[in-house]
Amino acid sequence: MKPLSPKLKRFLDFIQRFTLSFDQAPSYEEIMVGLGFDSLGTVNWYVKTLEEEGHLSRIKGPNGKRALTLIHKEHATTTARLPLLGLIAAGEPIEALENPEVVDVPPSLLHPDNYVLQVKGDSMIDEKIHDGDFIVARKTKTARSGQIVVALINGEATLKCYVPKTDCIELHPRNPNFPVIKVNPQDDFHINGVLLYSFRNYLN
Amino acid sequence: MKPLSPKLKRFLDFIQRFTLSFDQAPSYEEIMVGLGFDSLGTVNWYVKTLEEEGHLSRIKGPNGKRALTLIHKEHATTTARLPLLGLIAAGEPIEALENPEVVDVPPSLLHPDNYVLQVKGDSMIDEKIHDGDFIVARKTKTARSGQIVVALINGEATLKCYVPKTDCIELHPRNPNFPVIKVNPQDDFHINGVLLYSFRNYLN
DNA sequence: TATACTTACGAGTAACTTACGAGTATAATT
DNA sequence: AATTATACTCGTAAGTTACTCGTAAGTATA
């Protein structure tokens, strides 16, 4: 596959970010505004060019035009970002951000179902996750035993190790100083995703 | 193959670094600015010379642009990886690995001077870094006040916040439960790098 | 119909590469 | 002391592409 020029990369990157953030491909005009062009023709030139090179495909949705253009390869750019969806703090539901930013992650974590949360407070310290840390999770409703999950119990969010038993589900901390939680059938329990990665930036 | 003059080597190195960092060969102008030339002709002289000597080739893609490629590319990777240089544990020198692996990092951390260490033991916990965590640091001999540094004191490695004072250097932990270390002039003290990032993988 | 969007085309400009002529500074050769 | 050679450096100008614009026509939905 041919190398992409910086401008083509930027274009592809924009589409990827937009799609990740809004769950929908951008219209030509949104691209035009977002990238500072003055003409839709320019947008179309990019789409055509990138399609010819196999980086983009404009598969039309079944019924119409609006959400049509879409990414072909997840990884055509050197940038690897995921949307930062919100804050998570034990004892509270996940707090969503209005305008999701994006944050850099290792390219191997790029996946449409992955997302980033920032941890508020030291309440996840039993999982060795501190105030201000970021976590990458994959959206899923189920988990395998032993995986650490982003869980919601009665509206409260937490990170715990998922251990299903025959009679109930247990949530284990990674730190023996903290207690095991037993989920009762009457509890409102959801798995929101499984933990893949955590990171912290220094230097601001 | 002829030996390279220092300036030619510097030129070649620049191209390699640029290409690794941006996944894209530099344009003549970027080289000019990056290397402090005042003329594109100078850049072209280098390119021509190095091409004649077989160190560089300008394979044109469909577009002739940004086509500089090193002949002896050891490392033309599209992924973002840094070398895992070894293990760090407080109270011991840094233990280098014989065959450095590479690990995935966010692309923004790609830099020729950056490297990765894995933390052994819970001795860095005052910096909120746990057993098994990975850290990304930038190799440097100096640091600014407030930065967290990979430091060697009398052969022992540690992570601490660098706080130079008028009479001596202090190393502060990030956790108030741990003591401040004062570096005396007679101590063998080196800064090995500054901490940029830390991360931990789940799922295996 | 109107609205919201995509596609096509001709023409222009900006971004890059390449070529060429000349200049400098140092050291080696005559 | 004068020349020659080597290793660079500068400036400009020509040649290609990559990219941009504006406008017009097309297609679907309501």
CSV table of C-alpha atoms (C1' of nucleotides) in Angstrom, one decimal:
chain,number,residue,atom,x,y,z
A,1,MET,CA,0.0,0.0,0.0
A,2,LYS,CA,1.3,3.4,-1.0
A,3,PRO,CA,2.5,5.8,1.6
A,4,LEU,CA,0.1,8.5,2.6
A,5,SER,CA,1.0,12.1,2.4
A,6,PRO,CA,0.6,14.1,5.6
A,7,LYS,CA,-2.6,15.8,4.3
A,8,LEU,CA,-4.2,12.5,3.3
A,9,LYS,CA,-3.4,11.2,6.7
A,10,ARG,CA,-4.9,14.1,8.4
A,11,PHE,CA,-8.1,13.6,6.4
A,12,LEU,CA,-8.3,10.0,7.3
A,13,ASP,CA,-7.6,10.8,10.9
A,14,PHE,CA,-10.4,13.3,11.0
A,15,ILE,CA,-12.9,10.8,9.7
A,16,GLN,CA,-11.8,8.2,12.1
A,17,ARG,CA,-12.0,10.6,15.1
A,18,PHE,CA,-15.3,11.9,14.0
A,19,THR,CA,-16.7,8.4,13.5
A,20,LEU,CA,-15.5,7.3,16.9
A,21,SER,CA,-16.9,10.3,18.6
A,22,PHE,CA,-20.3,10.6,17.0
A,23,ASP,CA,-20.9,7.0,16.0
A,24,GLN,CA,-21.6,8.2,12.5
A,25,ALA,CA,-19.6,9.2,9.5
A,26,PRO,CA,-19.3,12.9,8.8
A,27,SER,CA,-21.0,14.6,5.9
A,28,TYR,CA,-18.9,16.3,3.3
A,29,GLU,CA,-19.8,19.6,4.7
A,30,GLU,CA,-18.9,18.7,8.2
A,31,ILE,CA,-15.5,17.5,6.9
A,32,MET,CA,-15.1,20.8,5.0
A,33,VAL,CA,-15.7,22.8,8.1
A,34,GLY,CA,-13.8,20.6,10.4
A,35,LEU,CA,-10.7,20.6,8.2
A,36,GLY,CA,-11.0,24.2,7.1
A,37,PHE,CA,-11.7,23.8,3.4
A,38,ASP,CA,-13.7,26.2,1.4
A,39,SER,CA,-15.1,23.8,-1.1
A,40,LEU,CA,-16.9,20.5,-1.1
A,41,GLY,CA,-15.0,19.7,-4.2
A,42,THR,CA,-11.9,19.5,-2.1
A,43,VAL,CA,-13.5,17.0,0.2
A,44,ASN,CA,-14.7,15.0,-2.7
A,45,TRP,CA,-11.2,15.0,-4.2
A,46,TYR,CA,-9.9,13.4,-1.0
A,47,VAL,CA,-12.6,10.8,-0.8
A,48,LYS,CA,-12.0,9.8,-4.4
A,49,THR,CA,-8.3,9.7,-4.0
A,50,LEU,CA,-8.4,7.7,-0.8
A,51,GLU,CA,-10.9,5.4,-2.2
A,52,GLU,CA,-8.7,4.7,-5.2
A,53,GLU,CA,-5.9,3.9,-2.9
A,54,GLY,CA,-8.0,1.6,-0.8
A,55,HIS,CA,-8.1,3.5,2.4
A,56,LEU,CA,-11.7,4.4,2.4
A,57,SER,CA,-14.8,2.9,1.1
A,58,ARG,CA,-18.1,4.6,0.5
A,59,ILE,CA,-20.5,1.7,1.1
A,60,LYS,CA,-23.8,3.3,1.1
A,61,GLY,CA,-26.1,2.5,4.0
A,62,PRO,CA,-29.1,0.6,2.9
A,63,ASN,CA,-31.5,3.4,2.7
A,64,GLY,CA,-29.8,6.6,2.0
A,65,LYS,CA,-27.0,8.9,1.7
A,66,ARG,CA,-26.3,10.5,5.0
A,67,ALA,CA,-24.1,8.1,6.8
A,68,LEU,CA,-22.3,6.6,3.9
A,69,THR,CA,-18.6,7.1,3.7
A,70,LEU,CA,-16.6,4.9,6.0
A,71,ILE,CA,-13.2,3.8,7.0
A,72,HIS,CA,-11.6,0.9,5.4
A,73,LYS,CA,-8.6,0.2,7.6
A,74,GLU,CA,-8.4,1.0,11.2
A,75,HIS,CA,-4.8,1.8,11.2
A,76,ALA,CA,-4.0,3.8,8.2
A,77,THR,CA,-2.6,6.6,10.2
A,78,THR,CA,0.2,6.8,12.6
A,79,THR,CA,-2.0,8.4,15.2
A,80,ALA,CA,-3.9,6.0,17.4
A,81,ARG,CA,-6.5,7.6,19.5
A,82,LEU,CA,-9.6,6.6,21.3
A,83,PRO,CA,-12.4,8.7,22.7
A,84,LEU,CA,-12.3,9.7,26.3
A,85,LEU,CA,-15.8,9.1,27.3
A,86,GLY,CA,-15.9,10.3,30.8
A,87,LEU,CA,-15.0,10.0,34.4
A,88,ILE,CA,-15.3,6.9,36.6
A,89,ALA,CA,-15.4,7.1,40.4
A,90,ALA,CA,-16.4,4.4,42.8
A,91,GLY,CA,-19.8,5.0,44.4
A,92,GLU,CA,-21.0,7.1,41.5
A,93,PRO,CA,-22.3,6.3,38.0
A,94,ILE,CA,-20.0,7.0,35.1
A,95,GLU,CA,-20.0,10.6,34.3
A,96,ALA,CA,-20.0,11.2,30.5
A,97,LEU,CA,-18.3,14.1,28.9
A,98,GLU,CA,-20.3,16.3,26.6
A,99,ASN,CA,-17.6,16.8,24.0
A,100,PRO,CA,-15.5,13.7,24.1
A,101,GLU,CA,-11.9,14.4,23.6
A,102,VAL,CA,-9.5,11.8,22.2
A,103,VAL,CA,-6.4,10.5,23.8
A,104,ASP,CA,-3.4,8.7,22.4
A,105,VAL,CA,-3.1,5.0,23.0
A,106,PRO,CA,-0.9,2.2,21.7
A,107,PRO,CA,-2.0,1.3,18.2
A,108,SER,CA,-2.7,-2.3,19.2
A,109,LEU,CA,-5.6,-1.0,21.3
A,110,LEU,CA,-7.3,0.6,18.4
A,111,HIS,CA,-10.7,-0.9,18.1
A,112,PRO,CA,-14.2,0.5,17.5
A,113,ASP,CA,-15.5,-0.9,20.8
A,114,ASN,CA,-12.7,0.4,22.9
A,115,TYR,CA,-12.9,3.5,25.0
A,116,VAL,CA,-11.1,5.5,27.6
A,117,LEU,CA,-12.2,6.6,31.0
A,118,GLN,CA,-10.4,8.8,33.5
A,119,VAL,CA,-10.4,7.7,37.2
A,120,LYS,CA,-11.5,10.2,39.7
A,121,GLY,CA,-10.5,9.7,43.3
A,122,ASP,CA,-8.4,7.0,44.9
A,123,SER,CA,-11.3,4.6,45.2
A,124,MET,CA,-10.0,2.1,42.7
A,125,ILE,CA,-6.7,1.7,44.6
A,126,ASP,CA,-7.5,-1.9,45.4
A,127,GLU,CA,-7.0,-2.4,41.7
A,128,LYS,CA,-3.8,-0.4,41.8
A,129,ILE,CA,-5.5,2.4,39.9
A,130,HIS,CA,-5.0,5.9,41.2
A,131,ASP,CA,-6.6,9.3,41.0
A,132,GLY,CA,-6.1,10.7,37.5
A,133,ASP,CA,-5.2,7.5,35.8
A,134,PHE,CA,-6.7,6.6,32.5
A,135,ILE,CA,-8.1,3.2,31.7
A,136,VAL,CA,-8.8,1.6,28.3
A,137,ALA,CA,-11.8,-0.8,28.3
A,138,ARG,CA,-13.6,-2.8,25.6
A,139,LYS,CA,-17.3,-2.4,25.6
A,140,THR,CA,-19.0,-5.7,26.3
A,141,LYS,CA,-21.8,-7.1,28.3
A,142,THR,CA,-20.1,-10.3,29.3
A,143,ALA,CA,-16.8,-11.3,30.7
A,144,ARG,CA,-14.8,-14.4,31.4
A,145,SER,CA,-13.9,-15.4,34.9
A,146,GLY,CA,-10.8,-13.6,36.2
A,147,GLN,CA,-11.1,-10.6,33.9
A,148,ILE,CA,-11.3,-7.1,35.4
A,149,VAL,CA,-14.5,-5.4,34.5
A,150,VAL,CA,-16.0,-2.0,34.5
A,151,ALA,CA,-19.1,-2.8,36.5
A,152,LEU,CA,-22.2,-1.0,37.5
A,153,ILE,CA,-23.9,-2.2,40.7
A,154,ASN,CA,-27.1,-0.4,41.6
A,155,GLY,CA,-25.9,2.6,39.6
A,156,GLU,CA,-22.5,2.7,41.2
A,157,ALA,CA,-19.4,2.2,39.0
A,158,THR,CA,-16.4,0.2,40.0
A,159,LEU,CA,-13.5,-1.9,38.7
A,160,LYS,CA,-13.3,-5.4,40.0
A,161,CYS,CA,-12.2,-8.9,39.1
A,162,TYR,CA,-15.2,-10.8,37.7
A,163,VAL,CA,-15.7,-14.3,39.3
A,164,PRO,CA,-19.0,-16.0,38.6
A,165,LYS,CA,-20.0,-18.7,41.0
A,166,THR,CA,-22.8,-21.2,40.7
A,167,ASP,CA,-25.1,-19.2,43.0
A,168,CYS,CA,-24.0,-15.6,42.6
A,169,ILE,CA,-21.4,-13.4,41.0
A,170,GLU,CA,-18.4,-12.3,43.1
A,171,LEU,CA,-16.3,-9.3,42.5
A,172,HIS,CA,-12.8,-9.6,43.8
A,173,PRO,CA,-10.4,-6.8,44.4
A,174,ARG,CA,-6.8,-7.3,43.4
A,175,ASN,CA,-5.6,-6.3,46.8
A,176,PRO,CA,-6.2,-8.7,49.7
A,177,ASN,CA,-6.8,-5.8,52.0
A,178,PHE,CA,-10.1,-5.1,50.4
A,179,PRO,CA,-13.3,-7.2,50.7
A,180,VAL,CA,-14.9,-9.4,48.2
A,181,ILE,CA,-18.3,-8.2,46.9
A,182,LYS,CA,-21.1,-10.6,46.3
A,183,VAL,CA,-23.7,-9.6,43.8
A,184,ASN,CA,-27.2,-10.7,44.7
A,185,PRO,CA,-29.8,-11.5,42.2
A,186,GLN,CA,-31.9,-8.6,43.2
A,187,ASP,CA,-29.0,-6.2,42.5
A,188,ASP,CA,-29.0,-4.1,39.4
A,189,PHE,CA,-25.8,-5.4,37.9
A,190,HIS,CA,-24.3,-4.6,34.5
A,191,ILE,CA,-21.0,-5.2,32.9
A,192,ASN,CA,-19.9,-2.2,31.0
A,193,GLY,CA,-16.7,-3.4,29.6
A,194,VAL,CA,-13.5,-5.3,30.4
A,195,LEU,CA,-10.3,-3.6,31.4
A,196,LEU,CA,-7.5,-3.8,28.8
A,197,TYR,CA,-4.9,-1.2,29.8
A,198,SER,CA,-4.3,1.6,32.2
A,199,PHE,CA,-1.9,4.5,31.9
A,200,ARG,CA,-0.8,7.8,33.4
A,201,ASN,CA,0.9,10.8,31.8
A,202,TYR,CA,3.6,12.7,33.5
A,203,LEU,CA,4.8,16.1,32.4
A,204,ASN,CA,1.4,17.7,32.5
B,1,MET,CA,31.2,1.2,0.8
B,2,LYS,CA,33.0,4.4,1.6
B,3,PRO,CA,33.1,5.7,5.1
B,4,LEU,CA,30.7,8.5,5.8
B,5,SER,CA,31.8,11.9,6.9
B,6,PRO,CA,30.2,13.2,10.2
B,7,LYS,CA,28.0,15.6,8.3
B,8,LEU,CA,26.7,12.9,5.9
B,9,LYS,CA,26.1,10.6,8.8
B,10,ARG,CA,24.2,13.3,10.6
B,11,PHE,CA,22.0,13.8,7.5
B,12,LEU,CA,21.3,10.1,7.2
B,13,ASP,CA,20.5,9.9,10.9
B,14,PHE,CA,18.0,12.7,10.6
B,15,ILE,CA,16.2,11.0,7.9
B,16,GLN,CA,16.0,7.8,9.8
B,17,ARG,CA,14.8,9.5,12.9
B,18,PHE,CA,12.2,11.5,11.0
B,19,THR,CA,10.9,8.5,9.2
B,20,LEU,CA,10.6,6.4,12.3
B,21,SER,CA,8.8,9.1,14.2
B,22,PHE,CA,6.4,10.2,11.5
B,23,ASP,CA,6.1,7.1,9.4
B,24,GLN,CA,6.9,9.3,6.5
B,25,ALA,CA,10.0,10.6,4.8
B,26,PRO,CA,10.8,14.3,5.4
B,27,SER,CA,10.4,16.8,2.6
B,28,TYR,CA,13.5,18.7,1.4
B,29,GLU,CA,12.3,21.7,3.3
B,30,GLU,CA,11.7,19.8,6.5
B,31,ILE,CA,15.2,18.5,6.3
B,32,MET,CA,16.5,22.0,5.6
B,33,VAL,CA,14.8,23.4,8.7
B,34,GLY,CA,15.6,20.4,10.8
B,35,LEU,CA,19.3,20.5,10.0
B,36,GLY,CA,19.6,24.3,9.9
B,37,PHE,CA,20.4,24.8,6.3
B,38,ASP,CA,19.5,27.9,4.4
B,39,SER,CA,19.0,26.4,1.0
B,40,LEU,CA,17.2,23.5,-0.6
B,41,GLY,CA,20.2,23.2,-2.8
B,42,THR,CA,22.2,22.0,0.1
B,43,VAL,CA,19.6,19.4,0.9
B,44,ASN,CA,19.7,18.2,-2.7
B,45,TRP,CA,23.4,18.0,-2.7
B,46,TYR,CA,23.3,15.6,0.3
B,47,VAL,CA,20.6,13.5,-1.3
B,48,LYS,CA,22.5,13.3,-4.6
B,49,THR,CA,25.7,12.5,-2.9
B,50,LEU,CA,24.3,9.9,-0.6
B,51,GLU,CA,22.4,8.3,-3.4
B,52,GLU,CA,25.5,8.0,-5.5
B,53,GLU,CA,27.2,6.3,-2.6
B,54,GLY,CA,24.4,3.9,-2.2
B,55,HIS,CA,23.1,5.0,1.2
B,56,LEU,CA,19.9,6.5,0.1
B,57,SER,CA,17.4,5.9,-2.6
B,58,ARG,CA,14.6,8.0,-4.0
B,59,ILE,CA,12.2,5.4,-5.1
B,60,LYS,CA,9.4,7.3,-6.5
B,61,GLY,CA,6.1,6.1,-5.5
B,62,PRO,CA,3.4,7.3,-7.9
B,63,ASN,CA,4.2,10.7,-6.6
B,64,GLY,CA,7.8,11.6,-6.5
B,65,LYS,CA,7.4,13.3,-3.2
B,66,ARG,CA,8.6,12.3,0.2
B,67,ALA,CA,10.2,9.3,-1.4
B,68,LEU,CA,13.5,9.3,0.4
B,69,THR,CA,14.2,5.9,1.9
B,70,LEU,CA,17.3,4.6,3.6
B,71,ILE,CA,19.0,1.7,2.0
B,72,HIS,CA,20.1,0.2,5.2
B,73,LYS,CA,16.8,0.5,7.0
B,74,GLU,CA,17.0,-1.7,10.0
B,75,HIS,CA,13.6,-0.8,11.3
B,76,ALA,CA,11.0,0.3,8.9
B,77,THR,CA,8.0,-0.2,11.2
B,78,THR,CA,4.6,1.2,10.9
B,79,THR,CA,3.7,0.4,14.4
B,80,ALA,CA,4.7,2.5,17.4
B,81,ARG,CA,7.1,0.6,19.6
B,82,LEU,CA,9.9,1.4,21.9
B,83,PRO,CA,12.6,-0.9,23.2
B,84,LEU,CA,12.1,-2.5,26.6
B,85,LEU,CA,15.5,-1.9,28.1
B,86,GLY,CA,15.2,-3.7,31.4
B,87,LEU,CA,13.9,-3.9,34.9
B,88,ILE,CA,14.1,-1.3,37.5
B,89,ALA,CA,13.7,-1.9,41.2
B,90,ALA,CA,14.5,0.4,44.0
B,91,GLY,CA,17.6,-0.5,45.9
B,92,GLU,CA,19.2,-2.1,42.8
B,93,PRO,CA,20.8,-0.9,39.7
B,94,ILE,CA,18.8,-1.0,36.5
B,95,GLU,CA,19.0,-4.5,35.2
B,96,ALA,CA,19.4,-4.5,31.4
B,97,LEU,CA,17.9,-7.2,29.2
B,98,GLU,CA,20.1,-9.0,26.9
B,99,ASN,CA,17.7,-9.1,24.0
B,100,PRO,CA,15.6,-6.0,24.3
B,101,GLU,CA,12.1,-6.7,23.2
B,102,VAL,CA,9.8,-3.9,22.0
B,103,VAL,CA,6.5,-2.9,23.4
B,104,ASP,CA,3.6,-0.9,21.9
B,105,VAL,CA,3.3,2.7,23.1
B,106,PRO,CA,1.1,5.6,22.0
B,107,PRO,CA,2.6,7.1,18.8
B,108,SER,CA,3.0,10.4,20.5
B,109,LEU,CA,5.7,8.9,22.6
B,110,LEU,CA,7.8,7.8,19.7
B,111,HIS,CA,11.1,9.4,20.0
B,112,PRO,CA,14.6,8.1,19.5
B,113,ASP,CA,15.6,9.0,23.0
B,114,ASN,CA,12.7,7.3,24.7
B,115,TYR,CA,12.8,3.9,26.3
B,116,VAL,CA,10.7,1.6,28.4
B,117,LEU,CA,11.5,-0.1,31.7
B,118,GLN,CA,9.5,-2.6,33.7
B,119,VAL,CA,9.1,-2.1,37.4
B,120,LYS,CA,9.9,-5.0,39.7
B,121,GLY,CA,8.6,-5.0,43.2
B,122,ASP,CA,6.4,-2.5,44.9
B,123,SER,CA,9.1,-0.2,45.9
B,124,MET,CA,8.0,2.6,43.7
B,125,ILE,CA,4.6,2.7,45.2
B,126,ASP,CA,5.2,6.1,46.6
B,127,GLU,CA,5.1,7.2,43.0
B,128,LYS,CA,2.0,5.2,42.4
B,129,ILE,CA,3.8,2.7,40.4
B,130,HIS,CA,3.3,-0.9,41.1
B,131,ASP,CA,4.9,-4.3,40.5
B,132,GLY,CA,4.8,-5.1,36.9
B,133,ASP,CA,4.0,-1.7,35.6
B,134,PHE,CA,5.9,-0.3,32.6
B,135,ILE,CA,7.3,3.2,32.4
B,136,VAL,CA,8.3,5.3,29.4
B,137,ALA,CA,11.2,7.7,30.0
B,138,ARG,CA,13.2,10.0,27.9
B,139,LYS,CA,16.9,9.7,28.2
B,140,THR,CA,18.5,12.9,29.5
B,141,LYS,CA,21.1,14.0,32.0
B,142,THR,CA,19.3,17.0,33.3
B,143,ALA,CA,15.8,17.7,34.5
B,144,ARG,CA,13.6,20.6,35.6
B,145,SER,CA,12.4,21.0,39.1
B,146,GLY,CA,9.2,19.1,39.7
B,147,GLN,CA,9.9,16.4,37.0
B,148,ILE,CA,10.0,12.8,38.0
B,149,VAL,CA,13.3,11.3,37.1
B,150,VAL,CA,14.8,7.9,36.8
B,151,ALA,CA,17.7,8.4,39.2
B,152,LEU,CA,20.8,6.5,40.2
B,153,ILE,CA,22.1,7.2,43.7
B,154,ASN,CA,25.2,5.2,44.6
B,155,GLY,CA,24.3,2.6,42.1
B,156,GLU,CA,20.7,2.3,43.3
B,157,ALA,CA,17.9,3.1,40.9
B,158,THR,CA,14.7,4.9,41.9
B,159,LEU,CA,11.9,7.1,40.6
B,160,LYS,CA,11.6,10.4,42.4
B,161,CYS,CA,10.5,14.0,42.0
B,162,TYR,CA,13.5,16.2,41.2
B,163,VAL,CA,13.8,19.3,43.4
B,164,PRO,CA,17.1,21.1,43.2
B,165,LYS,CA,17.8,23.4,46.1
B,166,THR,CA,20.6,25.9,46.6
B,167,ASP,CA,22.7,23.7,48.7
B,168,CYS,CA,21.8,20.2,47.6
B,169,ILE,CA,19.4,18.2,45.5
B,170,GLU,CA,16.2,16.8,47.0
B,171,LEU,CA,14.2,13.9,45.7
B,172,HIS,CA,10.6,14.0,46.8
B,173,PRO,CA,8.2,11.1,46.7
B,174,ARG,CA,4.7,11.7,45.4
B,175,ASN,CA,3.3,10.2,48.5
B,176,PRO,CA,3.5,12.1,51.8
B,177,ASN,CA,4.0,8.9,53.7
B,178,PHE,CA,7.5,8.5,52.3
B,179,PRO,CA,10.5,10.5,53.3
B,180,VAL,CA,12.3,13.1,51.2
B,181,ILE,CA,15.8,12.1,50.1
B,182,LYS,CA,18.6,14.6,50.2
B,183,VAL,CA,21.5,14.1,47.8
B,184,ASN,CA,24.8,15.0,49.3
B,185,PRO,CA,27.7,16.2,47.1
B,186,GLN,CA,29.7,13.1,47.9
B,187,ASP,CA,26.9,10.9,46.6
B,188,ASP,CA,27.2,9.3,43.2
B,189,PHE,CA,24.1,10.8,41.6
B,190,HIS,CA,23.0,10.5,38.0
B,191,ILE,CA,19.8,11.3,36.2
B,192,ASN,CA,19.0,8.7,33.7
B,193,GLY,CA,15.9,10.1,32.2
B,194,VAL,CA,12.6,11.8,33.0
B,195,LEU,CA,9.4,10.0,33.4
B,196,LEU,CA,6.9,10.5,30.6
B,197,TYR,CA,4.3,7.8,31.0
B,198,SER,CA,3.4,4.7,32.8
B,199,PHE,CA,1.1,1.8,31.8
B,200,ARG,CA,-0.1,-1.6,32.7
B,201,ASN,CA,-1.6,-4.3,30.5
B,202,TYR,CA,-4.5,-6.5,31.7
B,203,LEU,CA,-5.7,-9.6,29.9
B,204,ASN,CA,-2.6,-11.7,30.2
C,1,DT,C1',-41.7,21.0,-3.9
C,2,DA,C1',-37.8,21.8,-0.8
C,3,DT,C1',-34.0,19.9,1.8
C,4,DA,C1',-29.8,17.6,2.6
C,5,DC,C1',-26.5,15.5,0.9
C,6,DT,C1',-23.0,13.3,-2.9
C,7,DT,C1',-20.6,13.3,-7.3
C,8,DA,C1',-18.4,15.3,-11.4
C,9,DC,C1',-15.4,18.6,-14.0
C,10,DG,C1',-12.3,22.4,-15.4
C,11,DA,C1',-9.1,25.3,-14.0
C,12,DG,C1',-5.8,27.4,-10.6
C,13,DT,C1',-2.4,27.5,-6.9
C,14,DA,C1',0.7,25.8,-3.6
C,15,DA,C1',4.0,22.2,-2.3
C,16,DC,C1',7.8,19.6,-3.6
C,17,DT,C1',11.6,18.0,-6.3
C,18,DT,C1',15.3,18.6,-9.5
C,19,DA,C1',18.8,21.0,-12.0
C,20,DC,C1',22.4,24.4,-12.4
C,21,DG,C1',25.9,27.9,-11.5
C,22,DA,C1',28.6,29.8,-8.3
C,23,DG,C1',30.9,30.6,-3.6
C,24,DT,C1',33.7,29.4,0.7
C,25,DA,C1',36.9,27.3,3.6
C,26,DT,C1',40.4,23.9,4.5
C,27,DA,C1',43.9,21.0,3.3
C,28,DA,C1',47.0,18.8,-0.1
C,29,DT,C1',49.9,19.3,-4.2
C,30,DT,C1',52.9,21.6,-7.2
D,1,DA,C1',53.2,31.0,-3.2
D,2,DA,C1',50.1,29.5,-6.4
D,3,DT,C1',47.2,25.7,-7.9
D,4,DT,C1',44.1,22.1,-7.2
D,5,DA,C1',41.0,19.2,-4.9
D,6,DT,C1',37.5,18.2,-1.4
D,7,DA,C1',33.6,18.9,1.2
D,8,DC,C1',30.3,21.5,1.7
D,9,DT,C1',26.8,25.9,1.1
D,10,DC,C1',23.8,29.2,-1.1
D,11,DG,C1',20.1,31.1,-4.5
D,12,DT,C1',17.3,30.7,-8.0
D,13,DA,C1',14.6,28.8,-11.5
D,14,DA,C1',12.2,25.1,-14.0
D,15,DG,C1',9.3,21.1,-13.8
D,16,DT,C1',5.8,17.9,-11.5
D,17,DT,C1',2.4,16.7,-8.6
D,18,DA,C1',-0.7,17.4,-4.9
D,19,DC,C1',-4.1,19.9,-3.5
D,20,DT,C1',-7.9,23.6,-3.8
D,21,DC,C1',-11.7,26.1,-5.6
D,22,DG,C1',-16.3,27.1,-7.6
D,23,DT,C1',-19.9,25.7,-9.6
D,24,DA,C1',-23.2,22.5,-11.5
D,25,DA,C1',-25.6,18.4,-11.8
D,26,DG,C1',-27.3,14.1,-9.5
D,27,DT,C1',-30.0,11.3,-5.9
D,28,DA,C1',-32.6,10.3,-2.2
D,29,DT,C1',-36.0,11.6,1.6
D,30,DA,C1',-39.9,14.1,3.4
